[in-house]
mmCIF file of C-alpha atoms in Angstrom:
data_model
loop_
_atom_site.group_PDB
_atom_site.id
_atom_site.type_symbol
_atom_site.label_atom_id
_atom_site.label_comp_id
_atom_site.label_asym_id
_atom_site.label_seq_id
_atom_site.Cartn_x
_atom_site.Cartn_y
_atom_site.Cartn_z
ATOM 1 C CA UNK A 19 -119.287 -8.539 -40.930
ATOM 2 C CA UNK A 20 -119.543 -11.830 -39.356
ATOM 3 C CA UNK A 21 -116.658 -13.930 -38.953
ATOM 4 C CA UNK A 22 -116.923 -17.446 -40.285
ATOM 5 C CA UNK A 23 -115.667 -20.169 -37.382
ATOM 6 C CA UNK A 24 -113.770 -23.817 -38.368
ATOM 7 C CA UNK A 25 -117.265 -24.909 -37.038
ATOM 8 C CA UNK A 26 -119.579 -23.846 -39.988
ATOM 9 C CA UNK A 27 -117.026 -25.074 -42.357
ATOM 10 C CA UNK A 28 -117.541 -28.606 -40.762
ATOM 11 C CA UNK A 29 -121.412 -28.362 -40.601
ATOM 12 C CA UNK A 30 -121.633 -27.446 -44.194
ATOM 13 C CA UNK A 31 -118.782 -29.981 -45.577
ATOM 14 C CA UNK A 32 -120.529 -32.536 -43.224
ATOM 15 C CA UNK A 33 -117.278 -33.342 -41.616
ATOM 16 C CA UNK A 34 -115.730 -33.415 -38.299
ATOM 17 C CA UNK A 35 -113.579 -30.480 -36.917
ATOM 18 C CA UNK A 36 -110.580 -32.662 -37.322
ATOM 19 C CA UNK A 37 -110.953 -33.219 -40.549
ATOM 20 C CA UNK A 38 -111.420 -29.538 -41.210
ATOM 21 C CA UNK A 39 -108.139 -28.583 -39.373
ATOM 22 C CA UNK A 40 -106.259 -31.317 -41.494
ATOM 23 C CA UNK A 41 -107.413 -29.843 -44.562
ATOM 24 C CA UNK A 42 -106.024 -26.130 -43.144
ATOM 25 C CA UNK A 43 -102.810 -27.580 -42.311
ATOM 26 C CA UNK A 44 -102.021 -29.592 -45.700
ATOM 27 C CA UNK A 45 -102.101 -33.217 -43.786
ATOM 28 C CA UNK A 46 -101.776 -35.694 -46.743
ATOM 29 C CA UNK A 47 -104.021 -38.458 -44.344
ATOM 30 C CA UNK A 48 -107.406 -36.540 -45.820
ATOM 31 C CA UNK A 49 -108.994 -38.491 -48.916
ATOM 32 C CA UNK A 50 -109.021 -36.211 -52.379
ATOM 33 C CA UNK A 51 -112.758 -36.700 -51.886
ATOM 34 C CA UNK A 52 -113.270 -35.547 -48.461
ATOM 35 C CA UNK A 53 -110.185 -32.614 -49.192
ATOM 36 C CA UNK A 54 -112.040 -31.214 -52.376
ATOM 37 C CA UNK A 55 -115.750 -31.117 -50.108
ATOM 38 C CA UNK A 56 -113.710 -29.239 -47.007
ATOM 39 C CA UNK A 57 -112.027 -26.944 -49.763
ATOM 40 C CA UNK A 58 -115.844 -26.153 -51.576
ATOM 41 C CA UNK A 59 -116.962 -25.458 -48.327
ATOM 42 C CA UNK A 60 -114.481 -23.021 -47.377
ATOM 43 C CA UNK A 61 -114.802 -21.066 -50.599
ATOM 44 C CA UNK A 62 -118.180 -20.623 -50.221
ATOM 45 C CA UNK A 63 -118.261 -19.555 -47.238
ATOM 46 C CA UNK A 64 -114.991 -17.452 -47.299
ATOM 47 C CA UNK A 65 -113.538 -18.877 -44.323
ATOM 48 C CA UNK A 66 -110.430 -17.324 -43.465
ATOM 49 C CA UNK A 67 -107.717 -19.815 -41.198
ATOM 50 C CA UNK A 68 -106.529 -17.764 -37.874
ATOM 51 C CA UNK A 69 -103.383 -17.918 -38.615
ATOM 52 C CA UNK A 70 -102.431 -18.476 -34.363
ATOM 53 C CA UNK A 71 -104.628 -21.703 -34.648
ATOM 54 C CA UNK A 72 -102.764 -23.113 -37.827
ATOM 55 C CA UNK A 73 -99.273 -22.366 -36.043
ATOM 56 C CA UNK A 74 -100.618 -24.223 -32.616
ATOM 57 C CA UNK A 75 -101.538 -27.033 -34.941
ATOM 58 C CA UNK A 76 -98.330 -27.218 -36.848
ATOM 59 C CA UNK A 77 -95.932 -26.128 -33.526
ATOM 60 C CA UNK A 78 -95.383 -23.109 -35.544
ATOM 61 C CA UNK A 79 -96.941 -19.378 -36.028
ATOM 62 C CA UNK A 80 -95.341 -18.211 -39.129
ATOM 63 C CA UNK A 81 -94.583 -15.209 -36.640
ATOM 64 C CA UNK A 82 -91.061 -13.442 -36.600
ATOM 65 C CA UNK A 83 -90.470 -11.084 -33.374
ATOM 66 C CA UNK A 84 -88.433 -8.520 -34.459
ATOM 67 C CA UNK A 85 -86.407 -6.139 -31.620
ATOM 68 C CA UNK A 86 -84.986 -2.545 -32.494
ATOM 69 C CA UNK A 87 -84.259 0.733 -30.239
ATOM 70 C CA UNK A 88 -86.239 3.540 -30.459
ATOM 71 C CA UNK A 89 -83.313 5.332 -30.878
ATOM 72 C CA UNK A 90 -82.866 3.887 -34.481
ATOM 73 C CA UNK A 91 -86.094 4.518 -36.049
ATOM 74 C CA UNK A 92 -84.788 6.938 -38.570
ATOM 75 C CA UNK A 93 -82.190 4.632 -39.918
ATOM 76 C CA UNK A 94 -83.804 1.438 -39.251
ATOM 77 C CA UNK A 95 -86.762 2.467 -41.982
ATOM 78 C CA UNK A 96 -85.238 1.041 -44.417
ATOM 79 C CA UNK A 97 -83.800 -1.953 -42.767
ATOM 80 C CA UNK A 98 -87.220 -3.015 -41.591
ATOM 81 C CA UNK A 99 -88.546 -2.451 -45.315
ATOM 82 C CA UNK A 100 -86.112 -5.126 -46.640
ATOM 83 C CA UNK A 101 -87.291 -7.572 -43.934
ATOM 84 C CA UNK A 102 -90.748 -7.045 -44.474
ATOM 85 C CA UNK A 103 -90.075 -7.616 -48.606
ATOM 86 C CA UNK A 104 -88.916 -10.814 -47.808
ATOM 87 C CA UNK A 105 -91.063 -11.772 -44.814
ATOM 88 C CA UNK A 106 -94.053 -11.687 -47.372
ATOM 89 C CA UNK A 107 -92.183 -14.060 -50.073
ATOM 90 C CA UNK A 108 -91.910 -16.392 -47.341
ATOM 91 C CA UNK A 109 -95.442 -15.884 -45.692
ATOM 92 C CA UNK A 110 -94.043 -14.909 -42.464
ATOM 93 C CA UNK A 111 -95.959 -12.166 -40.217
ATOM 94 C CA UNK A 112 -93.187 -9.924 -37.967
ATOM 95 C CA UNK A 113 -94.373 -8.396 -34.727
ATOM 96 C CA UNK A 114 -92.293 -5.173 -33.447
ATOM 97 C CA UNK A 115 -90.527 -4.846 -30.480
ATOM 98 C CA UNK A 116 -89.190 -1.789 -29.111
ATOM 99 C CA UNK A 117 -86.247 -1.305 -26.745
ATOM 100 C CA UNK A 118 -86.093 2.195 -24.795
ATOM 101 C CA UNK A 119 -82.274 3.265 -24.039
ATOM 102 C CA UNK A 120 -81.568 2.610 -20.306
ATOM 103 C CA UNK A 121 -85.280 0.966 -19.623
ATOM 104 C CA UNK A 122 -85.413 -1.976 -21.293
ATOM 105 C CA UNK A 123 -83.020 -4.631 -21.325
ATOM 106 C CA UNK A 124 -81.881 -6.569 -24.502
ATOM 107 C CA UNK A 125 -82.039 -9.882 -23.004
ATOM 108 C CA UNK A 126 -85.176 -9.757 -21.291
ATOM 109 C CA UNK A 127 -86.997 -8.697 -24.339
ATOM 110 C CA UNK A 128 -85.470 -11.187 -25.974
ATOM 111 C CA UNK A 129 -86.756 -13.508 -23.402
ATOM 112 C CA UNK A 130 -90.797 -11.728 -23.628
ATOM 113 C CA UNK A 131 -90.840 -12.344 -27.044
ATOM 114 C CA UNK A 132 -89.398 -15.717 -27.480
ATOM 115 C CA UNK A 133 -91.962 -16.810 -24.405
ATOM 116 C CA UNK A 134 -94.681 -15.499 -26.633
ATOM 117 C CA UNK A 135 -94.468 -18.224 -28.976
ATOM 118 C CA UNK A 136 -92.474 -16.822 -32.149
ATOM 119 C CA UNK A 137 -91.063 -19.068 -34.627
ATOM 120 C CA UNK A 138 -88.038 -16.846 -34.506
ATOM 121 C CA UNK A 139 -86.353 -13.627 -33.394
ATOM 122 C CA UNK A 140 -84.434 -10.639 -35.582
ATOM 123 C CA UNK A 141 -82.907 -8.297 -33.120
ATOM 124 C CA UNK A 142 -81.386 -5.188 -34.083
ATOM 125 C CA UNK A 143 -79.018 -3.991 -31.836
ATOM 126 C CA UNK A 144 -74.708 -3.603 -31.153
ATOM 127 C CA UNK A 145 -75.031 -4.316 -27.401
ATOM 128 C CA UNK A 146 -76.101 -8.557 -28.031
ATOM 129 C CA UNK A 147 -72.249 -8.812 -27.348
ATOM 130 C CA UNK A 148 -70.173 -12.775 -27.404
ATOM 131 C CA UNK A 149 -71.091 -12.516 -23.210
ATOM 132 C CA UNK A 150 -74.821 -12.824 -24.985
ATOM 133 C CA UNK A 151 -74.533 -15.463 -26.686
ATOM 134 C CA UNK A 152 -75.018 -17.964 -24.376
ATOM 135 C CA UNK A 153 -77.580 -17.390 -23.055
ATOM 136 C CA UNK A 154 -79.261 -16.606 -26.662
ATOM 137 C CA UNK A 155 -78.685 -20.417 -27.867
ATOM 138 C CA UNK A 156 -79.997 -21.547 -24.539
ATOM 139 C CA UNK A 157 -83.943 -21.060 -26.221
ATOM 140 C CA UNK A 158 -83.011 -23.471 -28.956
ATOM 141 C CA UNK A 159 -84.848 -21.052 -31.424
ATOM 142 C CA UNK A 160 -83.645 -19.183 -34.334
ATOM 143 C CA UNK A 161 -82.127 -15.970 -33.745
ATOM 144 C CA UNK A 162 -80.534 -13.457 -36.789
ATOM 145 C CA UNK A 163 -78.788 -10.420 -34.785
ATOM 146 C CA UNK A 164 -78.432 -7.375 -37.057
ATOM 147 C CA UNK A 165 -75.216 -5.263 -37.035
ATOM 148 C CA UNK A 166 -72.905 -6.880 -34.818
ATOM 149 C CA UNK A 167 -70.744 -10.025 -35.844
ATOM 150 C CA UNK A 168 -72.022 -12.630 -33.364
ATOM 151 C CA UNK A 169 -73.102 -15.920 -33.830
ATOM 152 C CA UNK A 170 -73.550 -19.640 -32.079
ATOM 153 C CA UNK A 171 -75.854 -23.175 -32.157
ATOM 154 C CA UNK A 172 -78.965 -21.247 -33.140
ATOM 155 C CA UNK A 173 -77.620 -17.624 -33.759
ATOM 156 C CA UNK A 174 -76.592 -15.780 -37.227
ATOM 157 C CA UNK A 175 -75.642 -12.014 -37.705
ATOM 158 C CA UNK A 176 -75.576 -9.733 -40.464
ATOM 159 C CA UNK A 177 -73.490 -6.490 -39.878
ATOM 160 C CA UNK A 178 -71.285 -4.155 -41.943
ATOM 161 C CA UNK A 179 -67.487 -4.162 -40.903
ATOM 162 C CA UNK A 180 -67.614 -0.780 -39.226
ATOM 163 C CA UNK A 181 -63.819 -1.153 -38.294
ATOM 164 C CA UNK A 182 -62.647 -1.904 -41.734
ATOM 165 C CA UNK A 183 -64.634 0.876 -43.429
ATOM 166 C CA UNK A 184 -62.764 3.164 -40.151
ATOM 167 C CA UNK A 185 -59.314 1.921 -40.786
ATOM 168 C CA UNK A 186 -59.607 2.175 -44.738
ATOM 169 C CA UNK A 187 -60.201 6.310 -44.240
ATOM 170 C CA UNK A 188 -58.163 6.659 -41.991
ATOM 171 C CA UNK A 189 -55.598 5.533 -43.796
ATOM 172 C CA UNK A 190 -56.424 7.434 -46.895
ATOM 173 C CA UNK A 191 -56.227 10.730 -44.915
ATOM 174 C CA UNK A 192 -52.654 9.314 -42.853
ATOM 175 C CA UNK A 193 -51.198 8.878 -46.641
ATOM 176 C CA UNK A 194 -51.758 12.324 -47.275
ATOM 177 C CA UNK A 195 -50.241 13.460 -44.252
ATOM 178 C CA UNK A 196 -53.314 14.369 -42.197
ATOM 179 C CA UNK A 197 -52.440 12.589 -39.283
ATOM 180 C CA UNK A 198 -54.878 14.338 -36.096
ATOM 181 C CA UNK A 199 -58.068 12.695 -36.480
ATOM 182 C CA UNK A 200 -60.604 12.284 -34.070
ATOM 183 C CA UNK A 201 -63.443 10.047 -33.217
ATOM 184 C CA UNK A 202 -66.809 11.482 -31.133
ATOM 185 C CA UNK A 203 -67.733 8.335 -28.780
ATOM 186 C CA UNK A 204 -71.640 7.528 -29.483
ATOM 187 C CA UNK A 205 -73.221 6.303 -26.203
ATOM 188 C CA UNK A 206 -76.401 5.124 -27.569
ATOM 189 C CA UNK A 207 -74.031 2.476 -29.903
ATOM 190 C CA UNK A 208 -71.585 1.415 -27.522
ATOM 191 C CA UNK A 209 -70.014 -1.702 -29.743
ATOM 192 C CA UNK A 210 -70.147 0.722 -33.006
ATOM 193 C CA UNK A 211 -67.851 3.354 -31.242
ATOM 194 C CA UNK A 212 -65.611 0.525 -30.000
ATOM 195 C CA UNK A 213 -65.289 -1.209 -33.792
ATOM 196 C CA UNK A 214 -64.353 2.778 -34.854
ATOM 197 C CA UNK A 215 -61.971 3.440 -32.477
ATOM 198 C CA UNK A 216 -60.452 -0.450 -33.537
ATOM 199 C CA UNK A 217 -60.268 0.694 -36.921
ATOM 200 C CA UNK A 218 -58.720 3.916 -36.247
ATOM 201 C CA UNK A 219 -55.907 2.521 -34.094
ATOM 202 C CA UNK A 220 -55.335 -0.356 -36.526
ATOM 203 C CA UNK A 221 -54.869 2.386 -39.042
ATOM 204 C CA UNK A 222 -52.196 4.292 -37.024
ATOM 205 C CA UNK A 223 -50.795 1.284 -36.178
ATOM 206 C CA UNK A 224 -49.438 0.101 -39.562
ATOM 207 C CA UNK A 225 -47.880 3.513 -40.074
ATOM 208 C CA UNK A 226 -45.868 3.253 -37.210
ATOM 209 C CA UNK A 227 -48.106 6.007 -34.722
ATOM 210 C CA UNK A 228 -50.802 5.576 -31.901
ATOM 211 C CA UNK A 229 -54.074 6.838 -32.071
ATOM 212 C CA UNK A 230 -54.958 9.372 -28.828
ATOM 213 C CA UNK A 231 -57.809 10.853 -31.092
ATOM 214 C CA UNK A 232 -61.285 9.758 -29.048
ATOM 215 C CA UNK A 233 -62.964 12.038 -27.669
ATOM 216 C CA UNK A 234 -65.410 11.251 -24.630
ATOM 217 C CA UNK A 235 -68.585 12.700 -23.897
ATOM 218 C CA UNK A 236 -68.738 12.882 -19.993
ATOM 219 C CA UNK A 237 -71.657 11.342 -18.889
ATOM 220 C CA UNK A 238 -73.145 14.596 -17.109
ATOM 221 C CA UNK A 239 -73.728 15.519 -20.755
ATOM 222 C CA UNK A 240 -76.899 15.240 -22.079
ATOM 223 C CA UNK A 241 -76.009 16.544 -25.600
ATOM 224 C CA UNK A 242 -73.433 16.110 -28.061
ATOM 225 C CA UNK A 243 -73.662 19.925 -29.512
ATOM 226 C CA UNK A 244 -73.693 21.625 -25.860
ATOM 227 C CA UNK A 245 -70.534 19.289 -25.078
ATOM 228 C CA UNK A 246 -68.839 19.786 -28.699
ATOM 229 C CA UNK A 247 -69.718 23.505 -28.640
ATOM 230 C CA UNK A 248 -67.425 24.155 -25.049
ATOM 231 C CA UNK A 249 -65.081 21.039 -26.662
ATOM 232 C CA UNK A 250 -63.974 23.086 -30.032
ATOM 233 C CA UNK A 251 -63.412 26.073 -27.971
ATOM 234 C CA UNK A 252 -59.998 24.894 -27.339
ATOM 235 C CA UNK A 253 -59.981 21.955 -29.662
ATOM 236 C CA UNK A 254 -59.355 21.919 -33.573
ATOM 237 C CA UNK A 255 -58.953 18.599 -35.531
ATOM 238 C CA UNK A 256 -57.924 17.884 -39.099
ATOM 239 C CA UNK A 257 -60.566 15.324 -39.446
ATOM 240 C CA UNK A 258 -63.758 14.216 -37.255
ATOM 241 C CA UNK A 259 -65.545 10.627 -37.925
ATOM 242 C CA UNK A 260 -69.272 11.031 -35.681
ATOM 243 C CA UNK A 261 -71.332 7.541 -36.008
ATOM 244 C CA UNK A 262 -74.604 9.084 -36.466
ATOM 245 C CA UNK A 263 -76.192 12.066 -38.284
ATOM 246 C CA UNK A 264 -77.170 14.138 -35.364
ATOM 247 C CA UNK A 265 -73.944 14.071 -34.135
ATOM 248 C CA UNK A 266 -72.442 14.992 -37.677
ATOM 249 C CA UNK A 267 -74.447 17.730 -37.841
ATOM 250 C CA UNK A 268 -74.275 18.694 -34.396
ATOM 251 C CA UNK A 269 -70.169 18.731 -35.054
ATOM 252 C CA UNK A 270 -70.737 21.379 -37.893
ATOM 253 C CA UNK A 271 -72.862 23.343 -35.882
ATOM 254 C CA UNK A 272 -70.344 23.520 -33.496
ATOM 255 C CA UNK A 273 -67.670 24.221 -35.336
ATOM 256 C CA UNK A 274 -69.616 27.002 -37.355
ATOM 257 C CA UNK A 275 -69.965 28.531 -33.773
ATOM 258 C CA UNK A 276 -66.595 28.258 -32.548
ATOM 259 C CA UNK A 277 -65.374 29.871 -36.172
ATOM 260 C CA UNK A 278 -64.274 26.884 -37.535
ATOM 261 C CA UNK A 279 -64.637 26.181 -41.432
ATOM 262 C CA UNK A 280 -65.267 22.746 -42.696
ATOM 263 C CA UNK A 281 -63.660 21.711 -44.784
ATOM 264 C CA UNK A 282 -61.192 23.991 -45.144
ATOM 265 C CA UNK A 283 -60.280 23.717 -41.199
ATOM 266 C CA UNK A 284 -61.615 20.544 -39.995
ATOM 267 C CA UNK A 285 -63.123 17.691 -41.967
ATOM 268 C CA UNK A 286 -66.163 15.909 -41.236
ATOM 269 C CA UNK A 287 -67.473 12.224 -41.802
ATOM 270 C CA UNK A 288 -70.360 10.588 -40.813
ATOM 271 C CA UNK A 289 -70.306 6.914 -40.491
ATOM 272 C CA UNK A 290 -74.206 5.911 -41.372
ATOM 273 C CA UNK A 291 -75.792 7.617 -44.229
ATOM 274 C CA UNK A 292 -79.123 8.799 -44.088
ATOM 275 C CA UNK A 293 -81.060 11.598 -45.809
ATOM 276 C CA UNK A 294 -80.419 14.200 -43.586
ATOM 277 C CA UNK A 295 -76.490 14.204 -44.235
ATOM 278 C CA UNK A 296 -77.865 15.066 -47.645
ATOM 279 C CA UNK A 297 -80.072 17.845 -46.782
ATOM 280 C CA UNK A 298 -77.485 20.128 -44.091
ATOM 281 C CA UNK A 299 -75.176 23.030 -45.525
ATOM 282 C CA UNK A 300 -72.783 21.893 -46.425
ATOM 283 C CA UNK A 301 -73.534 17.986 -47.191
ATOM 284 C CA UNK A 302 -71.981 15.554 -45.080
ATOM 285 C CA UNK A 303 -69.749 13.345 -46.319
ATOM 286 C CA UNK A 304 -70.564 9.295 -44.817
ATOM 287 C CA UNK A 305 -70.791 5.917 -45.502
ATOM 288 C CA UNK A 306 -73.300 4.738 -47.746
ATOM 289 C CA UNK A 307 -74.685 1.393 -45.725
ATOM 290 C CA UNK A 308 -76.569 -0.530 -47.363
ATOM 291 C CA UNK A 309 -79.901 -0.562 -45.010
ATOM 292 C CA UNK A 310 -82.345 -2.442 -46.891
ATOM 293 C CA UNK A 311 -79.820 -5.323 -47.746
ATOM 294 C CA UNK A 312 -79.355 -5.795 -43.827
ATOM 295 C CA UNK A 313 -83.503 -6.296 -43.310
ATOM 296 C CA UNK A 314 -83.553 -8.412 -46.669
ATOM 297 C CA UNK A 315 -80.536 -10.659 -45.613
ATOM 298 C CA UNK A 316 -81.595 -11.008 -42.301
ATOM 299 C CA UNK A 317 -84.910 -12.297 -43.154
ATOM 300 C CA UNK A 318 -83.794 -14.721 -45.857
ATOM 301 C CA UNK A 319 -80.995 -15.774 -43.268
ATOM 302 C CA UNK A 320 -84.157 -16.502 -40.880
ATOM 303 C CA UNK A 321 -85.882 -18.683 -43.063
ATOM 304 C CA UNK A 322 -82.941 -20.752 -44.110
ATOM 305 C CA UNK A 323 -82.729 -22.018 -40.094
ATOM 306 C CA UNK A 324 -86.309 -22.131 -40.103
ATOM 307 C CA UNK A 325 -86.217 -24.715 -43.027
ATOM 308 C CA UNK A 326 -83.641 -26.267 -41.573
ATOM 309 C CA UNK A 327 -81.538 -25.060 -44.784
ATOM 310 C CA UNK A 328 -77.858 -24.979 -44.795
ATOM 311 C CA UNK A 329 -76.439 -21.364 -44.103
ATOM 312 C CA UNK A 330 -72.854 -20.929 -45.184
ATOM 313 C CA UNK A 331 -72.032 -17.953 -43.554
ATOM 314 C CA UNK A 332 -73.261 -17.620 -40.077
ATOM 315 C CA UNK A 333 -71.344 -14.306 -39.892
ATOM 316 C CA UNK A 334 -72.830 -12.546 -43.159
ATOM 317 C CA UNK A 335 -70.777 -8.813 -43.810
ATOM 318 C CA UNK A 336 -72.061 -6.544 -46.490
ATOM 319 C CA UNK A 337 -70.424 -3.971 -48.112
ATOM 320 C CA UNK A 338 -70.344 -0.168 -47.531
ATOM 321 C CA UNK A 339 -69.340 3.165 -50.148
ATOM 322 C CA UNK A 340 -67.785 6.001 -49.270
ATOM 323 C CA UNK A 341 -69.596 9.292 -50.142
ATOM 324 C CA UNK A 342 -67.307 12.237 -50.555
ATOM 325 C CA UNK A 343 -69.252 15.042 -50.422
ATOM 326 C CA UNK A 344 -68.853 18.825 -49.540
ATOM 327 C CA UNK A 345 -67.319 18.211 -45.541
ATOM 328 C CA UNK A 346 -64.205 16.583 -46.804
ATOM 329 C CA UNK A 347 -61.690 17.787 -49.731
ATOM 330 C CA UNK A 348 -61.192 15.418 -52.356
ATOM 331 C CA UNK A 349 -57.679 14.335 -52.069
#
């Protein structure tokens, strides 16, 4: 099917390309006359604006670059659903952006896409850390970081208070007297693990003990079960916190293997919630996060700055539930 040019719709309206392209762009410096012949031309010829041309004419592309690991593709589903919802109120288009772990850098991707003319930029990722942000506000563009508490001149963040939701448990499980509780560190979300271990020593803290519970996964290792499998070999804990379902999971396979019963010896929680922790025998207990409220929020947060709209949080934390269910007793 041919494609109908901006140059057919100015033969046929008998007008100049100009006047075509101010018609596209909504310039009120077109007479209603001239306006309503440019608009009955495009009709009948079903001329469809390129969407790159209008945003080169207006110094915009209604075009949102949006960043995520590779690592997070399971999780981030639902995250990029609620960004796409409100991308389409708004009439904004959102190109992908991909960053492999230990490859690609978070600031030079940044930098691609922002060089290739974006009105805007979502990233999702904990490692754009305060020694980011800097250099972030240097473009002078929009940027909405998801799940990590950062912000600046032209940056916003949406997150969940991972350290909070971390200190309220543990101190659930400390008031009923279960006081050895470890956390697995998560390479592949440095700044999450760091917010749980925060929350776990701020827990400890206010009842008058120290936290010694993390547990380090030497670099050599390449998986958290083969680590965790030699680890409960001559390690038992009263509770485990993992970040992420394949370590949850990877914990009760562990334990299984090294004859340990959860929950009756060890507890598990996962932090994230996803489908899976539903799906494994037993059920994993986690944090109900509210995924597509971070992609929604993020993308109306986006088009606030864009529209030069006031936002009064620049910092914007959602809410989390806990989801007790057959890892951890109910106390």
């Amino acid at each position: 099917m041919k494609r109908i040019t901006i140059y057919e719709v100015a033969k046929e309206a008998n007008v100049s390309l100009a006047t075509v392209s101010r018609v596209i762009n909504g310039s009120n410096v077109v007479k209603e006359p001239t306006r309503l012949k440019v608009e009955a031309a495009i009709k009948k010829l079903g001329y469809k604006p390129n969407a790159i041309a209008q945003g080169l004419a207006l110094q915009k592309t209604t075009t949102i670059g949006l960043i995520i690991p590779e690592a997070s593709f399971t999780y981030t589903g639902q995250v990029i659903n609620g960004l796409l919802d409100v991308a389409k109120i708004y009439n904004y288009n959102i190109i992908l952006h991909t960053i492999t772990e230990g490859i690609t850098d978070v600031e030079k991707i940044i930098d691609v896409v922002i060089k290739s003319r974006v009105d805007g930029v979502i990233v999702y990722s904990d490692k754009v850390m305060d020694d980011s942000l800097s250099l972030l506000n240097e473009y002078n563009i929009p940027i909405v970081v998801i799940a990590n508490k950062v912000s600046g001149d032209s940056v916003c963040s949406v997150y969940v208070d991972f350290e909070k939701a971390i200190c309220e448990i543990c101190s659930k499980y400390l008031a009923n007297g279960i006081t050895d509780i470890a956390v697995i560190e998560d390479r592949k979300n440095a700044n999450t693990t760091k917010q749980m271990v925060a929350g776990a020593k701020r827990a400890f803290k206010n009842n008058d003990m120290e936290f010694n519970g993390f547990v380090s996964i030497p670099k050599e290792e390449r998986s958290s079960y083969k680590f965790l499998k030699k680890y409960f070999k001559d390690h038992k804990h009263q509770l485990v916190i993992a970040n992420r379902d394949s370590q949850a999971m990877a914990t009760l396979n562990a334990a299984r293997e090294n004859g340990i019963n959860v929950p009756d010896d060890m507890e598990v929680i996962c932090v994230i919630d996803t489908k899976y922790n539903s799906m494994t025998r037993p059920m994993i207990s986690s944090f109900s996060i509210p995924s597509y409220d971070l992609g929604a929020v993020s993308m109306r947060v986006m088009t606030k700055m864009l529209q030069n709209e006031e936002v009064q949080e620049k910092e914007k934390c959602l809410n989390y539930l806990f989801t007790n269910r057959e890892t951890t007793k109910d106390y």
